PDB file of C-alpha atoms in Angstrom:
ATOM      1  CA  GLN A 472      -7.567  15.513  -5.252  1.00 78.00           C
ATOM      2  CA  VAL A 473      -6.989  11.717  -6.215  1.00 88.00           C
ATOM      3  CA  GLN A 474      -9.337   9.255  -4.440  1.00 92.00           C
ATOM      4  CA  LEU A 475      -8.666   5.806  -3.660  1.00 95.00           C
ATOM      5  CA  VAL A 476     -10.064   2.508  -3.765  1.00 96.00           C
ATOM      6  CA  GLU A 477      -8.040  -0.521  -2.240  1.00 96.00           C
ATOM      7  CA  SER A 478      -9.640  -4.710  -3.402  1.00 96.00           C
ATOM      8  CA  GLY A 479      -8.560  -8.145  -2.729  1.00 97.00           C
ATOM      9  CA  GLY A 480      -8.644  -8.819   0.761  1.00 97.00           C
ATOM     10  CA  GLY A 481      -9.598 -12.228   1.883  1.00 98.00           C
ATOM     11  CA  LEU A 482      -9.139 -15.327   3.902  1.00 98.00           C
ATOM     12  CA  VAL A 483      -5.968 -17.000   3.115  1.00 98.00           C
ATOM     13  CA  GLN A 484      -4.124 -19.763   4.848  1.00 98.00           C
ATOM     14  CA  PRO A 485      -0.334 -19.175   6.393  1.00 98.00           C
ATOM     15  CA  GLY A 486       2.361 -19.546   3.352  1.00 98.00           C
ATOM     16  CA  GLY A 487      -0.636 -18.740   0.642  1.00 98.00           C
ATOM     17  CA  SER A 488      -0.293 -15.339  -1.396  1.00 98.00           C
ATOM     18  CA  LEU A 489      -2.560 -12.381  -1.690  1.00 98.00           C
ATOM     19  CA  ASN A 490      -2.467  -9.464  -4.579  1.00 98.00           C
ATOM     20  CA  LEU A 491      -4.308  -6.197  -2.843  1.00 98.00           C
ATOM     21  CA  SER A 492      -5.059  -3.658  -5.405  1.00 98.00           C
ATOM     22  CA  CYS A 493      -5.416   0.175  -5.158  1.00 97.00           C
ATOM     23  CA  LEU A 494      -7.329   1.752  -8.300  1.00 95.00           C
ATOM     24  CA  ALA A 495      -6.798   5.472  -8.176  1.00 92.00           C
ATOM     25  CA  SER A 496      -8.865   8.897  -9.655  1.00 91.00           C
ATOM     26  CA  ARG A 497      -6.700  11.810 -10.530  1.00 82.00           C
ATOM     27  CA  ARG A 498      -6.281  14.678 -12.487  1.00 80.00           C
ATOM     28  CA  THR A 499      -4.375  14.539 -15.757  1.00 78.00           C
ATOM     29  CA  GLY A 500      -0.736  15.685 -14.716  1.00 83.00           C
ATOM     30  CA  GLU A 501      -0.548  14.512 -10.940  1.00 89.00           C
ATOM     31  CA  ARG A 502       1.846  12.257  -9.549  1.00 92.00           C
ATOM     32  CA  TYR A 503       2.134  10.722  -6.147  1.00 94.00           C
ATOM     33  CA  ALA A 504       3.879   8.723  -3.930  1.00 96.00           C
ATOM     34  CA  MET A 505       2.089   5.422  -3.200  1.00 97.00           C
ATOM     35  CA  ALA A 506       2.068   3.340  -0.174  1.00 98.00           C
ATOM     36  CA  TRP A 507       0.483   0.720   1.835  1.00 98.00           C
ATOM     37  CA  PHE A 508      -0.076   0.614   5.660  1.00 98.00           C
ATOM     38  CA  ARG A 509      -2.123  -1.833   7.559  1.00 98.00           C
ATOM     39  CA  GLN A 510      -3.554  -1.965  10.753  1.00 98.00           C
ATOM     40  CA  ALA A 511      -4.486  -4.809  13.439  1.00 97.00           C
ATOM     41  CA  PRO A 512      -6.857  -5.080  16.258  1.00 91.00           C
ATOM     42  CA  GLY A 513      -5.631  -3.416  19.234  1.00 94.00           C
ATOM     43  CA  LYS A 514      -2.591  -2.484  17.410  1.00 96.00           C
ATOM     44  CA  GLU A 515      -1.296   1.212  15.460  1.00 97.00           C
ATOM     45  CA  ARG A 516      -1.275   1.507  12.282  1.00 97.00           C
ATOM     46  CA  GLN A 517       1.952   0.734  10.548  1.00 98.00           C
ATOM     47  CA  PHE A 518       3.821   1.414   7.311  1.00 98.00           C
ATOM     48  CA  VAL A 519       4.253  -1.845   4.892  1.00 98.00           C
ATOM     49  CA  ALA A 520       5.781  -0.586   1.960  1.00 98.00           C
ATOM     50  CA  ALA A 521       5.955   2.394  -0.814  1.00 98.00           C
ATOM     51  CA  VAL A 522       6.644   4.210  -3.711  1.00 97.00           C
ATOM     52  CA  ASP A 523       8.183   7.818  -4.910  1.00 97.00           C
ATOM     53  CA  TRP A 524       5.995   9.822  -7.403  1.00 95.00           C
ATOM     54  CA  ARG A 525       8.674   8.379 -10.249  1.00 94.00           C
ATOM     55  CA  GLY A 526       8.781   4.894  -9.551  1.00 92.00           C
ATOM     56  CA  ASP A 527      11.855   4.541  -8.769  1.00 91.00           C
ATOM     57  CA  ASN A 528      12.504   4.038  -5.372  1.00 96.00           C
ATOM     58  CA  ILE A 529      10.586   1.632  -3.340  1.00 98.00           C
ATOM     59  CA  ASP A 530      10.563   0.921   0.246  1.00 98.00           C
ATOM     60  CA  TYR A 531       9.338  -1.778   2.531  1.00 98.00           C
ATOM     61  CA  ALA A 532       9.092  -2.057   6.283  1.00 98.00           C
ATOM     62  CA  ASP A 533      11.132  -5.076   7.494  1.00 98.00           C
ATOM     63  CA  SER A 534       9.031  -7.017   8.661  1.00 97.00           C
ATOM     64  CA  VAL A 535       7.363  -7.615   4.501  1.00 98.00           C
ATOM     65  CA  LYS A 536      10.670  -6.983   3.114  1.00 98.00           C
ATOM     66  CA  GLY A 537      11.290 -10.476   0.878  1.00 98.00           C
ATOM     67  CA  ARG A 538       8.212 -11.163   1.114  1.00 98.00           C
ATOM     68  CA  PHE A 539       5.998  -8.590   0.001  1.00 98.00           C
ATOM     69  CA  THR A 540       6.437  -6.705  -3.693  1.00 98.00           C
ATOM     70  CA  ILE A 541       4.929  -3.491  -4.521  1.00 98.00           C
ATOM     71  CA  VAL A 542       4.057  -2.600  -7.907  1.00 96.00           C
ATOM     72  CA  ARG A 543       3.160   0.664  -9.563  1.00 93.00           C
ATOM     73  CA  ASP A 544       1.155   0.331 -13.124  1.00 92.00           C
ATOM     74  CA  ASP A 545       0.562   4.596 -13.907  1.00 87.00           C
ATOM     75  CA  PHE A 546      -1.119   3.283 -16.988  1.00 87.00           C
ATOM     76  CA  LYS A 547      -3.721   2.113 -15.092  1.00 91.00           C
ATOM     77  CA  ASN A 548      -3.737   4.341 -12.683  1.00 91.00           C
ATOM     78  CA  ALA A 549      -3.049   1.154  -9.953  1.00 94.00           C
ATOM     79  CA  VAL A 550      -1.030   0.506  -7.095  1.00 96.00           C
ATOM     80  CA  TYR A 551      -0.675  -2.922  -6.245  1.00 98.00           C
ATOM     81  CA  LEU A 552       0.773  -5.113  -3.365  1.00 98.00           C
ATOM     82  CA  GLN A 553       1.794  -8.751  -3.764  1.00 98.00           C
ATOM     83  CA  MET A 554       1.872 -10.758  -0.860  1.00 98.00           C
ATOM     84  CA  ASN A 555       3.498 -14.004  -0.298  1.00 98.00           C
ATOM     85  CA  SER A 556       4.100 -16.189   2.592  1.00 98.00           C
ATOM     86  CA  LEU A 557       2.125 -14.532   4.805  1.00 98.00           C
ATOM     87  CA  ARG A 558       1.837 -15.149   8.447  1.00 98.00           C
ATOM     88  CA  PHE A 559      -0.672 -14.960  11.220  1.00 97.00           C
ATOM     89  CA  GLU A 560       0.966 -11.518  11.937  1.00 96.00           C
ATOM     90  CA  ASP A 561       0.072 -10.077   8.637  1.00 98.00           C
ATOM     91  CA  THR A 562      -3.429 -10.019   9.505  1.00 98.00           C
ATOM     92  CA  ALA A 563      -5.287  -6.464   9.397  1.00 98.00           C
ATOM     93  CA  VAL A 564      -6.957  -3.718   7.435  1.00 98.00           C
ATOM     94  CA  TYR A 565      -4.378  -3.003   4.675  1.00 98.00           C
ATOM     95  CA  TYR A 566      -4.851   1.078   3.256  1.00 98.00           C
ATOM     96  CA  CYS A 567      -3.277   2.364   0.007  1.00 97.00           C
ATOM     97  CA  ALA A 568      -2.400   6.356   0.421  1.00 97.00           C
ATOM     98  CA  ALA A 569      -1.015   8.707  -1.241  1.00 96.00           C
ATOM     99  CA  ASP A 570       1.341  11.873  -1.133  1.00 96.00           C
ATOM    100  CA  TYR A 571       1.295  14.513  -3.812  1.00 95.00           C
ATOM    101  CA  TYR A 572       5.154  14.416  -5.740  1.00 95.00           C
ATOM    102  CA  GLY A 573       6.043  12.732  -2.229  1.00 96.00           C
ATOM    103  CA  PRO A 574       9.188  10.529  -1.553  1.00 97.00           C
ATOM    104  CA  GLY A 575       7.778   7.626  -0.398  1.00 97.00           C
ATOM    105  CA  THR A 576       8.210   7.985   3.300  1.00 97.00           C
ATOM    106  CA  GLN A 577       7.646   5.581   5.889  1.00 98.00           C
ATOM    107  CA  SER A 578       5.397   8.507   7.878  1.00 97.00           C
ATOM    108  CA  GLN A 579       1.368   8.577   7.652  1.00 97.00           C
ATOM    109  CA  ARG A 580       1.507  11.344   8.328  1.00 97.00           C
ATOM    110  CA  ASP A 581       3.020  13.169   4.933  1.00 98.00           C
ATOM    111  CA  TYR A 582      -0.139  10.975   2.800  1.00 97.00           C
ATOM    112  CA  GLU A 583      -2.974  13.288   2.434  1.00 96.00           C
ATOM    113  CA  VAL A 584      -5.250  11.019   0.869  1.00 96.00           C
ATOM    114  CA  TRP A 585      -6.415   7.142   1.918  1.00 97.00           C
ATOM    115  CA  GLY A 586      -8.305   4.654   1.081  1.00 97.00           C
ATOM    116  CA  GLN A 587     -10.975   2.739   2.791  1.00 96.00           C
ATOM    117  CA  GLY A 588      -9.399  -0.725   3.714  1.00 97.00           C
ATOM    118  CA  THR A 589      -9.429  -4.084   2.631  1.00 98.00           C
ATOM    119  CA  GLN A 590      -9.673  -6.996   5.174  1.00 98.00           C
ATOM    120  CA  VAL A 591      -6.085  -9.552   4.895  1.00 98.00           C
ATOM    121  CA  THR A 592      -6.942 -12.351   7.630  1.00 98.00           C
ATOM    122  CA  VAL A 593      -4.160 -14.918   7.351  1.00 98.00           C
ATOM    123  CA  SER A 594      -6.005 -18.119   9.253  1.00 97.00           C
ATOM    124  CA  SER A 595      -5.940 -21.978   9.366  1.00 94.00           C
TER     125      SER A 595
END
């Protein structure tokens, strides 16, 4: 099955930008919905953004809509999360996830494969 590796996390100031990358290693012919989730200290893991296996349908959490953009690049087997206008409450460990031929839901239980996560800290 597909394996995922996230990168790009770090420390940024409020209002700043950051780009997260998720590189996938998959078998030829396999297609997956891809999503980003995040988990802050003391909080449950929450949905951030997703794109279906065709790359046609994109969905965002209300908390990030208009600030974050999920980008799919199938030629590089990669999915990116472009993060702008970052806030303190965006601080979390960010995970990418894959769902075999999935529609790109907001439910973490639908995703079979997860990356190890990358830390994003928004601080002045």
